[in-house]
Backbone as numpy.savetxt, mean C-alpha at the origin, in Angstrom:
# Nx Ny Nz CAx CAy CAz Cx Cy Cz
-11.35 -30.21 39.99 -11.05 -30.41 38.59 -11.78 -29.39 37.71
-12.99 -29.05 38.00 -13.76 -28.09 37.22 -13.12 -26.72 37.29
-12.67 -26.35 38.48 -12.02 -25.05 38.64 -10.76 -24.96 37.76
-10.02 -26.05 37.66 -8.83 -26.09 36.82 -9.19 -25.91 35.35
-10.25 -26.56 34.87 -10.68 -26.44 33.47 -11.14 -25.02 33.15
-11.85 -24.39 34.06 -12.32 -23.02 33.86 -11.12 -22.08 33.78
-10.18 -22.25 34.69 -8.98 -21.42 34.68 -8.18 -21.60 33.40
-8.06 -22.83 32.97 -7.33 -23.12 31.74 -8.04 -22.54 30.52
-9.35 -22.64 30.48 -10.13 -22.09 29.37 -10.02 -20.57 29.35
-10.05 -19.95 30.52 -9.92 -18.50 30.61 -8.52 -18.06 30.15
-7.52 -18.77 30.58 -6.15 -18.46 30.17 -6.00 -18.59 28.65
-6.55 -19.64 28.07 -6.48 -19.84 26.62 -7.20 -18.72 25.88
-8.36 -18.32 26.37 -9.11 -17.23 25.73 -8.33 -15.92 25.79
-7.73 -15.63 26.94 -6.94 -14.41 27.06 -5.71 -14.43 26.16
-5.08 -15.58 26.07 -3.91 -15.72 25.20 -4.30 -15.49 23.74
-5.43 -16.03 23.30 -5.89 -15.84 21.92 -6.24 -14.37 21.68
-6.91 -13.73 22.62 -7.27 -12.32 22.48 -6.01 -11.46 22.38
-5.02 -11.76 23.17 -3.76 -11.01 23.13 -3.07 -11.18 21.79
-3.06 -12.41 21.25 -2.41 -12.68 19.96 -3.12 -11.95 18.83
-4.44 -11.92 18.86 -5.20 -11.24 17.81 -5.10 -9.73 17.92
-4.92 -9.20 19.10 -4.84 -7.75 19.30 -3.63 -7.17 18.58
-2.56 -7.91 18.47 -1.36 -7.42 17.78 -1.63 -7.14 16.32
-2.35 -8.04 15.64 -2.61 -7.82 14.22 -3.59 -6.67 13.99
-4.53 -6.48 14.89 -5.48 -5.38 14.76 -4.77 -4.04 14.96
-3.91 -3.94 15.95 -3.24 -2.68 16.22 -2.18 -2.36 15.17
-1.77 -3.35 14.38 -0.75 -3.11 13.36 -1.31 -2.32 12.18
-2.62 -2.34 11.95 -3.20 -1.60 10.84 -3.14 -0.11 11.17
-2.84 0.68 10.16 -2.67 2.11 10.38 -3.56 2.90 9.44
-3.82 4.13 9.80 -4.56 5.00 8.90 -3.59 5.66 7.94
-4.12 6.10 6.81 -3.29 6.79 5.82 -2.68 8.04 6.43
-3.46 8.75 7.23 -2.99 10.00 7.85 -1.79 9.81 8.76
-1.62 8.65 9.32 -0.51 8.45 10.25 0.84 8.46 9.55
0.89 8.04 8.28 2.16 7.96 7.55 2.29 8.96 6.42
1.17 9.42 5.90 1.20 10.26 4.70 0.51 11.59 4.96
1.02 12.64 4.30 0.46 13.98 4.44 -0.69 14.12 3.45
-1.92 14.17 3.97 -3.09 14.21 3.09 -3.24 15.56 2.40
-2.40 16.52 2.72 -2.47 17.85 2.11 -1.32 18.10 1.14
-0.44 17.10 0.94 0.72 17.28 0.08 0.84 16.09 -0.87
0.90 16.38 -2.16 1.06 15.30 -3.12 2.41 15.42 -3.84
2.86 14.29 -4.34 4.07 14.24 -5.15 3.69 13.60 -6.48
4.40 13.98 -7.52 4.20 13.39 -8.84 5.56 13.02 -9.39
5.70 11.78 -9.79 6.97 11.32 -10.33 6.71 10.48 -11.58
7.70 10.38 -12.43 7.65 9.51 -13.61 8.86 8.62 -13.58
8.66 7.37 -13.98 9.76 6.42 -13.98 9.32 5.10 -14.57
10.07 4.05 -14.26 9.75 2.72 -14.76 9.41 1.80 -13.60
8.49 0.90 -13.84 8.07 -0.06 -12.83 9.23 -1.00 -12.51
9.55 -1.11 -11.24 10.55 -2.08 -10.79 9.86 -3.35 -10.32
8.73 -3.15 -9.59 8.02 -4.31 -9.03 6.62 -3.89 -8.63
5.65 -4.80 -8.77 4.31 -4.58 -8.23 3.94 -5.83 -7.44
3.42 -5.60 -6.22 3.05 -6.71 -5.34 1.57 -6.58 -4.98
0.78 -7.57 -5.35 -0.65 -7.59 -5.02 -0.82 -8.45 -3.77
-0.86 -7.80 -2.63 -1.02 -8.51 -1.36 -2.00 -7.75 -0.49
-2.57 -8.42 0.48 -3.47 -7.76 1.42 -2.75 -7.56 2.73
-3.02 -6.52 3.48 -4.11 -5.58 3.26 -3.74 -4.46 2.31
-2.49 -4.28 1.94 -2.09 -3.23 1.01 -1.17 -3.81 -0.05
-1.30 -3.31 -1.27 -0.41 -3.69 -2.35 0.68 -2.63 -2.46
1.74 -2.96 -3.19 2.88 -2.04 -3.29 3.38 -1.95 -4.72
3.80 -0.76 -5.10 4.39 -0.50 -6.41 5.74 0.17 -6.18
6.78 -0.39 -6.77 8.12 0.20 -6.68 8.48 0.73 -8.06
8.92 2.00 -8.08 9.23 2.68 -9.34 10.67 3.18 -9.30
11.41 2.94 -10.38 12.76 3.48 -10.53 12.65 4.84 -11.21
13.20 5.88 -10.56 13.13 7.24 -11.07 14.56 7.74 -11.29
14.84 8.20 -12.51 16.16 8.72 -12.82 16.22 10.19 -12.42
17.16 10.53 -11.54 17.33 11.89 -11.06 18.05 12.76 -12.08
18.13 14.06 -11.81 18.82 15.01 -12.69 20.29 14.63 -12.85
20.86 13.99 -11.82 22.27 13.59 -11.87 22.47 12.26 -12.60
21.38 11.65 -13.07 21.47 10.39 -13.80 21.38 9.16 -12.92
21.40 9.35 -11.61 21.32 8.23 -10.69 19.86 7.79 -10.52
19.67 6.50 -10.36 18.32 5.95 -10.20 17.96 5.90 -8.73
16.78 6.43 -8.42 16.24 6.36 -7.05 15.03 5.44 -7.08
14.88 4.64 -6.04 13.70 3.79 -5.91 12.64 4.54 -5.11
11.43 4.54 -5.61 10.28 5.10 -4.92 9.31 3.96 -4.64
8.75 3.95 -3.44 7.81 2.90 -3.04 6.44 3.53 -2.79
5.42 2.94 -3.38 4.07 3.46 -3.21 3.16 2.39 -2.66
2.42 2.78 -1.64 1.44 1.90 -1.04 0.11 2.10 -1.75
-0.58 1.02 -2.00 -1.89 1.05 -2.63 -2.88 0.39 -1.70
-4.13 0.40 -2.05 -5.13 -0.34 -1.29 -4.94 -1.83 -1.51
-5.83 -2.61 -0.96 -5.79 -4.05 -1.14 -6.25 -4.44 -2.54
-6.24 -5.73 -2.80 -6.60 -6.24 -4.12 -8.01 -5.80 -4.54
-8.95 -5.75 -3.61 -10.32 -5.35 -3.96 -10.36 -3.89 -4.43
-9.60 -3.02 -3.79 -9.56 -1.61 -4.19 -8.96 -1.47 -5.58
-7.97 -2.28 -5.90 -7.35 -2.22 -7.22 -8.33 -2.70 -8.29
-9.09 -3.75 -7.97 -10.10 -4.23 -8.92 -11.17 -3.17 -9.15
-11.58 -2.47 -8.08 -12.58 -1.41 -8.23 -12.07 -0.30 -9.14
-10.77 -0.06 -9.13 -10.17 0.98 -9.97 -10.01 0.50 -11.42
-10.26 -0.79 -11.67 -10.18 -1.33 -13.02 -8.96 -2.18 -13.31
-8.17 -2.46 -12.30 -6.98 -3.28 -12.50 -7.31 -4.74 -12.26
-6.65 -5.63 -12.98 -6.87 -7.06 -12.85 -5.70 -7.72 -12.14
-6.01 -8.54 -11.15 -4.94 -9.24 -10.44 -4.24 -10.26 -11.34
-5.00 -10.82 -12.26 -4.45 -11.87 -13.13 -3.22 -11.38 -13.90
-3.24 -10.13 -14.33 -2.09 -9.61 -15.08 -1.37 -8.49 -14.33
-1.56 -8.43 -12.99 -0.92 -7.41 -12.14 -1.27 -6.01 -12.63
-2.52 -5.85 -13.08 -2.97 -4.55 -13.56 -2.37 -4.18 -14.89
-1.83 -5.16 -15.59 -1.19 -4.88 -16.87 0.20 -4.29 -16.71
0.69 -4.21 -15.47 2.01 -3.64 -15.21 3.07 -4.73 -15.16
4.23 -4.40 -15.70 5.36 -5.30 -15.62 6.63 -4.47 -15.48
7.67 -5.04 -14.92 8.92 -4.28 -14.78 9.36 -3.68 -16.11
9.75 -2.41 -16.06 10.20 -1.71 -17.25 9.15 -0.79 -17.86
7.86 -0.97 -17.48 6.80 -0.10 -18.01 6.98 1.32 -17.51
6.77 2.29 -18.39 6.84 3.70 -18.03 5.53 4.11 -17.35
5.63 4.78 -16.21 4.45 5.22 -15.48 4.67 6.62 -14.91
3.55 7.29 -14.65 3.56 8.55 -13.91 2.64 8.34 -12.72
3.13 8.68 -11.56 2.41 8.44 -10.31 2.12 9.75 -9.60
0.90 9.90 -9.11 0.56 11.00 -8.21 0.19 10.33 -6.89
0.79 10.80 -5.80 0.60 10.14 -4.51 0.64 11.14 -3.36
0.06 10.75 -2.24 0.21 11.53 -1.01 1.64 11.34 -0.55
2.31 12.42 -0.19 3.70 12.36 0.22 3.86 11.73 1.60
4.97 11.04 1.80 5.28 10.47 3.11 5.61 11.59 4.08
5.12 11.47 5.31 5.39 12.49 6.33 6.86 12.54 6.71
7.56 11.41 6.58 8.97 11.38 6.99 9.93 11.85 5.90
9.40 12.29 4.75 10.23 12.80 3.68 10.92 11.75 2.83
10.61 10.49 3.06 11.25 9.42 2.29 10.67 9.35 0.88
11.31 8.57 0.03 10.85 8.37 -1.34 9.71 7.36 -1.35
8.59 7.76 -0.76 7.43 6.87 -0.72 6.16 7.71 -0.66
5.05 7.04 -0.91 3.77 7.74 -0.87 2.61 6.77 -0.94
1.41 7.32 -0.83 0.18 6.54 -0.94 -0.45 6.88 -2.29
-0.48 5.92 -3.19 -0.88 6.13 -4.57 -2.29 6.69 -4.69
-2.43 7.75 -5.49 -3.73 8.36 -5.77 -4.13 8.20 -7.23
-3.13 8.27 -8.12 -3.39 8.13 -9.56 -2.19 7.51 -10.23
-2.46 6.63 -11.17 -1.41 5.94 -11.91 -1.69 6.08 -13.40
-0.75 6.67 -14.13 -0.88 6.81 -15.58 0.16 5.91 -16.22
-0.30 5.12 -17.18 0.59 4.20 -17.88 0.84 4.77 -19.28
2.01 4.51 -19.83 2.42 5.07 -21.12 1.43 4.78 -22.24
0.68 3.67 -22.15 -0.27 3.34 -23.22 -1.58 4.15 -23.14
-1.65 5.07 -22.15 -2.82 5.95 -22.04 -3.80 5.59 -20.94
-3.66 4.40 -20.37 -4.56 4.03 -19.28 -4.28 4.88 -18.04
-5.37 5.25 -17.35 -5.25 6.02 -16.10 -6.10 5.32 -15.05
-5.50 5.04 -13.90 -6.22 4.44 -12.78 -6.26 5.45 -11.65
-7.45 5.70 -11.12 -7.60 6.65 -10.02 -7.98 5.90 -8.75
-7.25 6.22 -7.69 -7.48 5.62 -6.38 -7.74 6.76 -5.41
-8.88 6.79 -4.82 -9.17 7.83 -3.83 -9.51 7.15 -2.52
-9.12 7.76 -1.44 -9.36 7.20 -0.12 -9.78 8.29 0.83
-10.38 7.88 1.92 -10.64 8.84 2.98 -9.42 8.86 3.90
-9.48 9.62 4.96 -8.32 9.77 5.85 -7.89 8.47 6.52
-8.75 7.46 6.51 -8.41 6.18 7.13 -8.02 5.12 6.11
-7.85 5.53 4.86 -7.43 4.58 3.84 -8.54 3.70 3.33
-9.76 4.06 3.57 -10.91 3.25 3.12 -11.47 3.74 1.81
């Protein structure tokens, strides 16, 4: 009976370790998705801001030269990083859909309309700066 309990406890421990390993390996460095040597700058209107961990997201509608609207998605740090930059979670950093913004970000390596936010300028004059190391810290 003792041998059975030990085997069962070992199996349970291995199963838990395997389940937790998936969430740890899912975290990525900034360098894996974004080109740390290339930045993009766009201006548009806020479509959505999501304050979630481990990363928050900002979606911006950008009107192209042809008049068509393109959606751009920007990854930000977690809620703590946004607070350090001076943004408040209570009011989503003062951002709401329709606000005019200018974004400077690290460009996506795959060429998509996305990036890792480095600086956010709001039409009312506020500027938020986000700097990270190569691992997004």
